[in-house]
Amino acid sequence: MADSVRRKIRFFKKIEIKDQDRVSLPVILGIKPPVYLAVLYGLAVLFVLFLVLVYPGISNPGVIGIFISEPQGAAVRIDDITLGYTPCRIFIPQGKHSIEFVLPGFTADMQVLEAKGSVFGSLFFPSKINITGNLICQDPVGTLANSALEYMYWAAAGEPTERFQNPMNLSEGLYRVGPAAKDPATRKSMQGILDNSLRHAVTRASVRDILRAQFLLDNNGLSPSPVTVVPSLQRIVTAMWNNGASAIWLSEILPTEIAGKFILPDQFIGSSDFQGSTGDFDFPVQIPSSLNLEAVSFISVSTGYLEKFGRKEILPPILIARFLVSQEAWELFTREKSEWAVTNRSNLIANGLVGEDYLVQPDNPAFPKDAVSGISWYAANAYCNWLNTKLPSFLSGWEIRLPSEMEWEYAARRAEIDTGLLWEWCGDPFAPLDFFPVNDETLAIFERAALFSANYPLDRLLRGGSWINNIYSADMESRGSLPPDTSSPFVGFRPVIVPKRSN
């Protein structure tokens, strides 16, 4: 206790200042210290204010640009450099600048801006300017098809995780071109694009995206209202009810605890097996039972239909190659079309038409030596176009091409053709949910979109299995897909002769 008192007494003890501790400031030019110290302190304050309020405006003059566009999401390019996406805020240095709003599928909006920033207080109260871009879409259907291509590729990547979410490509694309849906013909084409996109909705994220896109389409690109939501839901439910595969699809897409609660009538679930049948369909042109053309032996397949999950497709009479295109037949082609010869492989690879294994055959006893392999879809399609010029005159209303999946399926079940030697290219783009129908007009839209899109070529369908597969791993319903430039020693093809679509 006593020590504590003594410490307090020492703390409050008066400090004695000795002469040697005193500091005296000199008089400068007759100015006493209190005066020039006040001046120095004032100058220091003014310097700090200058650095904070004036210097930023002098050293880096400019304005804050508030960029908005219709539709949103456009890239903002200032002097040819992308600096953000609308809506956004970007600092623009003082001077003359080129401003460009860019959005795929839309005509760019280019502007010239003279930026004049304020000098005083720009750090805290910068000058601001609103810059608006108006973008016009000349081809709303093609633009939406490009968004759908991106959607298809993201859907193939699988279900997103908490760390990584898939972009809403399809619905964002629909929002941007939605106002054009006021035109009935445009709306019909857009609906076809959504219908085809449904064939790729294999994850819950892709289902959310396509549902949002449908609501936007029904409301011309605007957010849905109570008036438009009910008809949209009615349309979706009706379409699903009329497709027998919808129940199976939903049971695989929805969470297990929800999917397990579905109790559906048998006629809604449908059958998973193909039902094939011949029929008496009236086609005006009679075809021979067989035809030999440039070392390819074709056999006829009578008319009929295939049905799966309630989807029925009538098949016209066709001629299909009994065997895979042979080495002999391919050599006849390359004699006339030398650009597809193996000696031109490097140029074909450079043009994105074939892969490294173009026309490569494996050294394996199980490999079918007579069949030509390592053929890309592009090369097979070129062969069919060439063989088409060799058709006899009595088949002038017919064409040679790669078979559709339904044609291949029907012919493989009805005709005596050899399958299982090589995977076989089909003409169709690949879709994992093939039981959802799509029309030729919509497929043509996607073909045009993919033709000009190096990033999103349409994967092509493969059927049949190959010599490398276990005999029990590939059967009549085995399906696969590859990018069209792929050249694989396990892939070949066979053409068909079919009535032209105009007939």
XYZ file of C-alpha atoms in Angstrom:
503
model
C 0.000 0.000 0.000
C 2.809 2.380 0.919
C 4.660 1.612 -2.324
C 1.564 2.423 -4.332
C 1.228 5.812 -2.603
C 4.888 6.615 -3.202
C 4.521 5.781 -6.960
C 1.532 8.143 -7.262
C 3.466 10.920 -5.476
C 6.380 10.501 -7.906
C 3.957 10.552 -10.853
C 2.437 13.901 -9.821
C 5.742 15.444 -8.835
C 6.463 18.704 -10.639
C 9.151 18.311 -13.305
C 11.881 20.894 -13.059
C 13.079 22.212 -16.430
C 16.695 23.212 -16.398
C 18.332 25.790 -18.650
C 20.150 23.177 -20.716
C 16.770 21.568 -21.548
C 15.259 24.710 -23.033
C 14.953 25.013 -26.886
C 14.823 28.448 -28.425
C 13.858 29.031 -32.055
C 15.702 31.820 -33.796
C 14.122 34.832 -35.418
C 14.300 34.433 -39.202
C 14.457 37.572 -41.343
C 12.913 39.469 -38.526
C 10.002 37.028 -38.262
C 9.369 35.586 -34.878
C 8.884 31.815 -34.430
C 5.144 31.912 -33.650
C 4.571 33.665 -36.952
C 6.637 31.547 -39.312
C 5.565 28.299 -37.564
C 1.952 29.221 -38.221
C 2.827 29.889 -41.852
C 4.642 26.546 -42.181
C 1.766 24.633 -40.633
C -0.669 26.400 -42.934
C 1.444 25.549 -45.990
C 1.584 21.914 -44.896
C -2.192 21.810 -44.603
C -2.575 23.437 -48.013
C -0.138 20.910 -49.520
C -2.132 18.010 -48.100
C -5.367 19.527 -49.431
C -3.691 19.976 -52.800
C -2.631 16.330 -52.878
C -6.126 15.166 -51.942
C -8.395 17.612 -53.766
C -6.458 18.934 -56.753
C -3.546 16.696 -57.703
C -5.679 13.641 -58.686
C -7.614 15.800 -61.133
C -4.389 17.172 -62.624
C -2.359 13.957 -62.778
C -5.159 11.688 -64.031
C -8.040 13.770 -65.346
C -11.152 12.016 -66.594
C -14.691 10.946 -65.845
C -16.499 7.868 -64.547
C -18.538 6.364 -67.353
C -21.750 4.604 -66.338
C -22.367 2.177 -69.186
C -25.766 0.642 -69.841
C -27.083 -1.090 -72.941
C -30.221 -2.639 -74.324
C -29.983 -5.570 -74.141
C -27.660 -5.891 -71.169
C -24.499 -7.965 -71.103
C -22.731 -6.168 -73.957
C -18.941 -5.889 -73.864
C -17.700 -2.307 -73.470
C -14.620 -1.600 -75.585
C -12.756 1.686 -75.094
C -10.125 2.356 -77.735
C -10.398 -1.298 -78.875
C -9.797 -2.715 -75.380
C -12.582 -4.612 -73.581
C -12.891 -3.159 -70.075
C -16.257 -4.439 -68.824
C -19.775 -5.664 -69.522
C -22.968 -3.681 -69.154
C -24.121 -2.502 -66.723
C -20.747 -1.292 -65.417
C -18.717 1.755 -64.291
C -15.389 2.484 -65.997
C -12.958 5.373 -65.536
C -12.342 7.192 -68.824
C -9.212 9.381 -69.084
C -9.637 12.928 -70.346
C -9.535 13.182 -74.111
C -11.191 11.758 -77.187
C -12.048 8.048 -77.157
C -13.858 5.494 -79.283
C -16.590 3.655 -77.389
C -18.017 0.391 -78.701
C -20.775 -1.837 -77.355
C -20.343 -5.404 -78.631
C -22.700 -8.367 -78.266
C -22.502 -11.558 -80.386
C -25.238 -11.583 -83.006
C -25.919 -7.851 -82.685
C -24.720 -4.910 -84.742
C -22.114 -3.094 -82.647
C -22.942 0.414 -81.403
C -19.922 2.661 -81.976
C -19.646 6.129 -80.435
C -17.033 8.855 -79.999
C -16.698 10.477 -76.576
C -14.846 13.641 -75.546
C -14.129 13.106 -71.829
C -13.604 16.259 -69.733
C -13.015 15.617 -66.067
C -13.157 18.139 -63.219
C -9.946 19.157 -61.433
C -11.180 19.933 -57.919
C -12.370 17.092 -55.664
C -12.242 14.422 -58.358
C -10.988 11.849 -55.854
C -14.166 12.117 -53.772
C -16.637 13.655 -56.217
C -15.591 12.473 -59.706
C -17.414 13.659 -62.774
C -19.869 11.084 -64.089
C -21.452 10.551 -67.471
C -24.146 8.116 -68.624
C -23.330 6.295 -71.847
C -26.070 4.169 -73.417
C -25.656 1.602 -76.161
C -28.509 0.426 -78.371
C -27.756 -2.843 -80.123
C -29.837 -4.216 -82.985
C -30.040 -7.916 -83.877
C -30.379 -8.553 -87.601
C -30.843 -12.337 -87.210
C -32.574 -13.093 -83.892
C -33.175 -16.749 -84.759
C -29.544 -17.396 -85.691
C -28.371 -15.506 -82.599
C -30.578 -17.639 -80.358
C -29.264 -20.774 -82.102
C -25.711 -19.744 -81.151
C -26.809 -19.372 -77.529
C -28.400 -22.818 -77.763
C -25.116 -24.297 -79.027
C -23.368 -22.918 -75.946
C -26.173 -24.318 -73.798
C -25.738 -27.772 -75.324
C -22.022 -27.864 -74.616
C -22.417 -26.650 -71.027
C -25.154 -29.240 -70.436
C -22.763 -31.966 -71.612
C -20.276 -30.869 -68.922
C -22.474 -32.333 -66.194
C -24.157 -30.995 -63.092
C -22.508 -27.836 -61.693
C -20.989 -27.722 -58.222
C -21.089 -25.184 -55.400
C -17.779 -23.775 -56.582
C -18.670 -23.624 -60.245
C -22.028 -22.725 -61.770
C -22.996 -23.057 -65.412
C -23.983 -19.833 -67.194
C -27.621 -19.422 -68.204
C -26.739 -19.298 -71.893
C -30.097 -20.237 -73.356
C -32.344 -18.012 -71.260
C -29.922 -15.075 -71.463
C -29.894 -15.464 -75.240
C -33.699 -15.578 -75.284
C -33.884 -12.445 -73.131
C -31.714 -10.577 -75.631
C -33.683 -11.511 -78.756
C -37.053 -11.939 -77.048
C -38.682 -8.772 -78.435
C -38.380 -10.250 -81.950
C -40.753 -13.059 -80.866
C -43.668 -10.703 -81.510
C -43.412 -11.874 -85.119
C -45.258 -15.250 -85.378
C -42.773 -16.804 -87.822
C -39.826 -15.796 -85.648
C -41.570 -17.121 -82.548
C -42.144 -20.469 -84.261
C -38.449 -20.798 -85.125
C -37.436 -19.800 -81.612
C -39.798 -22.399 -80.155
C -38.177 -24.994 -82.404
C -34.761 -24.024 -80.995
C -36.039 -24.516 -77.444
C -37.586 -27.861 -78.431
C -34.270 -29.051 -79.837
C -32.417 -27.753 -76.770
C -34.673 -29.912 -74.613
C -32.983 -32.924 -76.226
C -29.830 -31.871 -74.317
C -31.393 -31.077 -70.926
C -29.577 -33.780 -68.981
C -28.820 -31.828 -65.794
C -30.999 -29.933 -63.343
C -29.115 -26.741 -64.198
C -29.933 -27.155 -67.896
C -33.593 -27.806 -67.056
C -33.754 -24.568 -65.036
C -32.198 -22.701 -67.935
C -34.618 -24.033 -70.539
C -37.659 -23.434 -68.318
C -36.590 -19.829 -67.784
C -36.098 -19.489 -71.541
C -39.611 -20.820 -72.216
C -41.182 -18.307 -69.838
C -39.204 -15.493 -71.480
C -40.254 -16.594 -74.965
C -43.910 -16.648 -73.943
C -43.493 -13.080 -72.702
C -41.439 -11.738 -75.649
C -38.216 -11.544 -73.649
C -39.735 -9.800 -70.641
C -40.027 -11.186 -67.132
C -43.096 -13.418 -66.870
C -46.262 -12.060 -65.339
C -49.140 -13.964 -63.701
C -51.006 -13.676 -67.005
C -48.247 -15.440 -68.998
C -47.053 -17.942 -66.385
C -50.231 -20.053 -66.403
C -50.345 -20.599 -70.216
C -46.632 -21.421 -70.161
C -47.115 -24.021 -67.465
C -50.089 -25.491 -69.320
C -48.021 -25.781 -72.507
C -45.118 -27.448 -70.688
C -47.318 -29.942 -68.834
C -49.251 -30.827 -72.010
C -46.056 -31.396 -74.002
C -44.645 -33.637 -71.300
C -47.882 -35.566 -70.892
C -47.975 -36.288 -74.619
C -44.423 -37.666 -74.593
C -44.210 -41.060 -72.947
C -40.513 -40.615 -72.092
C -41.053 -37.562 -69.930
C -41.666 -39.570 -66.772
C -38.449 -41.523 -67.161
C -36.558 -38.332 -67.988
C -37.893 -36.514 -64.922
C -37.137 -39.467 -62.674
C -33.477 -39.223 -63.718
C -33.239 -35.430 -63.598
C -35.052 -34.637 -60.345
C -33.594 -35.333 -56.889
C -34.232 -38.869 -55.674
C -36.555 -37.816 -52.847
C -38.804 -36.004 -55.358
C -38.579 -38.460 -58.246
C -39.623 -41.289 -55.969
C -43.003 -39.650 -55.396
C -44.060 -39.920 -59.048
C -46.991 -42.269 -59.542
C -47.885 -42.252 -63.211
C -50.251 -44.277 -65.364
C -48.742 -46.948 -67.607
C -49.670 -45.159 -70.808
C -47.668 -42.127 -69.679
C -44.535 -44.107 -68.928
C -44.541 -45.811 -72.318
C -42.214 -48.458 -73.658
C -38.465 -48.150 -73.998
C -38.272 -50.604 -76.899
C -38.328 -49.767 -80.574
C -41.353 -51.199 -82.329
C -40.766 -51.625 -86.051
C -43.345 -52.453 -88.660
C -43.655 -52.587 -92.391
C -46.567 -50.811 -93.962
C -48.339 -50.096 -97.207
C -47.220 -46.500 -97.749
C -47.755 -44.808 -101.082
C -44.479 -43.595 -102.610
C -44.658 -42.898 -106.344
C -41.134 -44.035 -107.293
C -40.311 -47.729 -107.425
C -36.770 -48.759 -106.573
C -34.851 -51.897 -107.521
C -34.241 -54.582 -104.933
C -30.489 -54.009 -105.294
C -28.079 -51.638 -107.003
C -24.312 -51.653 -107.539
C -22.745 -48.212 -107.732
C -19.007 -47.465 -107.806
C -18.074 -50.655 -105.883
C -20.882 -50.134 -103.344
C -23.615 -52.750 -103.160
C -27.000 -51.336 -102.123
C -30.031 -53.366 -101.027
C -33.584 -52.098 -100.676
C -35.540 -51.705 -97.466
C -39.330 -51.472 -97.747
C -41.391 -48.720 -96.196
C -42.370 -48.883 -92.544
C -42.202 -47.043 -89.278
C -40.356 -47.031 -85.982
C -41.918 -46.127 -82.683
C -40.258 -45.344 -79.353
C -41.939 -43.826 -76.292
C -44.951 -43.043 -78.437
C -42.916 -41.198 -81.067
C -43.662 -42.686 -84.472
C -41.670 -41.943 -87.622
C -42.643 -43.238 -91.039
C -39.704 -44.380 -93.149
C -39.893 -44.194 -96.960
C -38.356 -46.956 -99.068
C -34.575 -46.662 -99.071
C -31.508 -48.362 -100.452
C -28.718 -48.910 -97.936
C -25.166 -50.152 -98.474
C -25.045 -53.799 -97.446
C -21.427 -53.422 -96.334
C -19.344 -50.588 -94.958
C -17.634 -48.474 -97.622
C -14.599 -50.450 -98.680
C -11.021 -49.500 -99.440
C -11.739 -50.096 -103.133
C -14.753 -47.770 -103.138
C -12.812 -45.063 -101.290
C -9.949 -45.214 -103.787
C -12.410 -44.612 -106.630
C -13.525 -41.488 -104.783
C -10.024 -40.108 -104.125
C -8.980 -40.657 -107.756
C -11.504 -37.997 -108.732
C -11.365 -35.996 -105.501
C -7.662 -35.968 -104.729
C -8.116 -33.303 -102.047
C -9.416 -36.118 -99.798
C -6.472 -38.457 -100.473
C -4.233 -39.502 -97.589
C -1.386 -37.530 -99.173
C -3.343 -34.338 -98.441
C -3.857 -35.207 -94.755
C -1.908 -32.217 -93.384
C -4.002 -29.720 -95.355
C -7.252 -31.406 -94.287
C -6.122 -31.286 -90.649
C -5.203 -27.601 -90.979
C -8.707 -26.885 -92.323
C -10.365 -28.716 -89.422
C -11.870 -31.420 -91.632
C -10.068 -34.528 -90.346
C -7.983 -35.675 -87.375
C -4.488 -37.070 -86.986
C -5.698 -40.653 -87.568
C -7.262 -39.884 -90.928
C -7.296 -43.116 -92.992
C -5.103 -44.857 -90.398
C -5.743 -48.586 -89.995
C -4.609 -50.444 -86.868
C -2.360 -53.464 -87.129
C -4.726 -55.848 -85.414
C -6.009 -59.216 -86.683
C -9.535 -58.320 -85.528
C -9.691 -55.218 -87.699
C -12.030 -55.557 -90.729
C -9.427 -55.161 -93.461
C -11.835 -54.468 -96.338
C -13.570 -51.526 -94.686
C -12.119 -48.028 -94.854
C -11.687 -46.463 -91.395
C -10.249 -43.300 -89.880
C -12.912 -41.353 -91.758
C -14.199 -38.096 -90.310
C -17.857 -37.117 -90.641
C -16.833 -34.375 -93.054
C -14.977 -36.891 -95.233
C -17.887 -39.343 -95.194
C -20.258 -36.550 -96.154
C -17.953 -35.502 -99.019
C -17.934 -39.089 -100.287
C -21.737 -39.208 -100.286
C -21.882 -35.923 -102.223
C -19.506 -37.372 -104.821
C -21.403 -40.658 -105.095
C -24.575 -38.656 -105.524
C -23.271 -37.533 -108.923
C -23.146 -41.168 -110.032
C -26.850 -41.895 -109.508
C -28.602 -43.365 -112.567
C -31.169 -41.176 -114.277
C -34.162 -43.218 -113.117
C -33.331 -42.138 -109.542
C -33.229 -38.442 -110.360
C -35.647 -37.673 -107.523
C -33.402 -39.415 -105.004
C -30.180 -38.545 -103.200
C -27.240 -40.261 -101.532
C -26.290 -39.191 -98.028
C -25.451 -40.531 -94.603
C -28.450 -42.221 -92.970
C -30.497 -40.589 -90.263
C -30.525 -42.442 -86.965
C -34.052 -43.717 -87.577
C -33.121 -44.897 -91.084
C -30.062 -46.695 -89.767
C -32.062 -48.284 -86.952
C -34.847 -49.446 -89.217
C -32.507 -50.801 -91.899
C -30.335 -52.591 -89.340
C -33.416 -54.403 -88.039
C -35.067 -55.106 -91.402
C -32.241 -55.674 -93.880
C -29.303 -58.059 -94.029
C -26.489 -55.652 -93.379
C -23.317 -56.298 -91.418
C -23.072 -54.270 -88.212
C -20.666 -54.261 -85.300
C -17.479 -54.081 -87.400
C -17.017 -50.318 -87.096
C -18.991 -47.544 -85.474
C -20.946 -45.861 -88.264
C -21.515 -42.163 -88.859
C -25.109 -40.971 -89.131
C -26.174 -37.672 -90.607
C -27.968 -36.473 -87.465
C -26.444 -34.215 -84.848
C -26.143 -36.078 -81.567
C -28.781 -35.554 -78.861
C -28.711 -37.563 -75.618
C -32.519 -37.370 -75.247
C -33.405 -38.578 -78.721
C -37.017 -39.342 -77.782
C -37.854 -35.622 -77.939
C -38.665 -34.923 -81.608
C -37.169 -32.148 -83.729
C -38.080 -31.062 -87.257
C -35.782 -30.627 -90.264
C -36.273 -26.865 -90.315
C -34.901 -26.523 -86.783
C -31.979 -28.838 -87.530
C -31.136 -26.670 -90.546
C -31.006 -23.608 -88.273
C -28.510 -25.360 -86.003
C -26.483 -26.557 -88.981
C -26.095 -22.974 -90.220
C -25.204 -21.720 -86.750
C -22.592 -24.438 -86.204
C -21.113 -23.861 -89.676
C -19.911 -20.398 -88.634
C -19.010 -21.347 -85.061
C -15.532 -22.819 -84.681
C -16.119 -23.190 -80.930
C -19.311 -25.223 -81.129
C -19.393 -27.732 -84.004
C -22.287 -30.152 -83.729
C -21.255 -33.574 -82.448
C -22.391 -36.276 -84.853
C -24.138 -39.504 -84.055
C -22.519 -42.944 -84.181
C -24.334 -46.266 -84.205
C -23.444 -49.939 -84.174
C -20.254 -50.576 -82.168
C -16.909 -51.799 -83.517
C -14.440 -54.670 -83.581
C -12.720 -53.331 -80.445
C -15.915 -53.485 -78.363
C -16.907 -56.481 -76.317
C -19.625 -58.337 -78.186
C -22.045 -57.691 -75.306
C -21.185 -53.992 -74.870
C -22.557 -52.807 -78.232
C -25.919 -53.860 -79.592
C -28.633 -52.643 -81.933
C -29.437 -49.678 -79.688
C -25.864 -48.599 -78.827
C -25.294 -44.907 -79.479
C -22.252 -42.682 -79.410
C -21.044 -39.309 -80.621
C -17.871 -37.586 -81.784
C -16.942 -34.147 -83.129
C -17.290 -34.179 -86.929
C -13.563 -33.767 -87.584
C -12.654 -36.878 -85.556
C -10.867 -39.605 -87.502
C -10.882 -42.864 -85.578
C -9.698 -46.359 -86.621
C -12.901 -47.629 -85.000
C -15.254 -45.552 -87.192
C -16.473 -46.066 -90.750
C -19.711 -45.392 -92.632
C -22.298 -46.640 -95.083
C -24.448 -44.405 -97.356
C -28.146 -44.623 -98.133
C -30.166 -43.719 -101.217
C -33.390 -41.966 -100.163
C -36.077 -39.791 -101.755
C -35.150 -36.121 -101.733
C -36.965 -34.203 -99.044
C -38.823 -32.212 -101.703
C -40.346 -35.504 -102.845
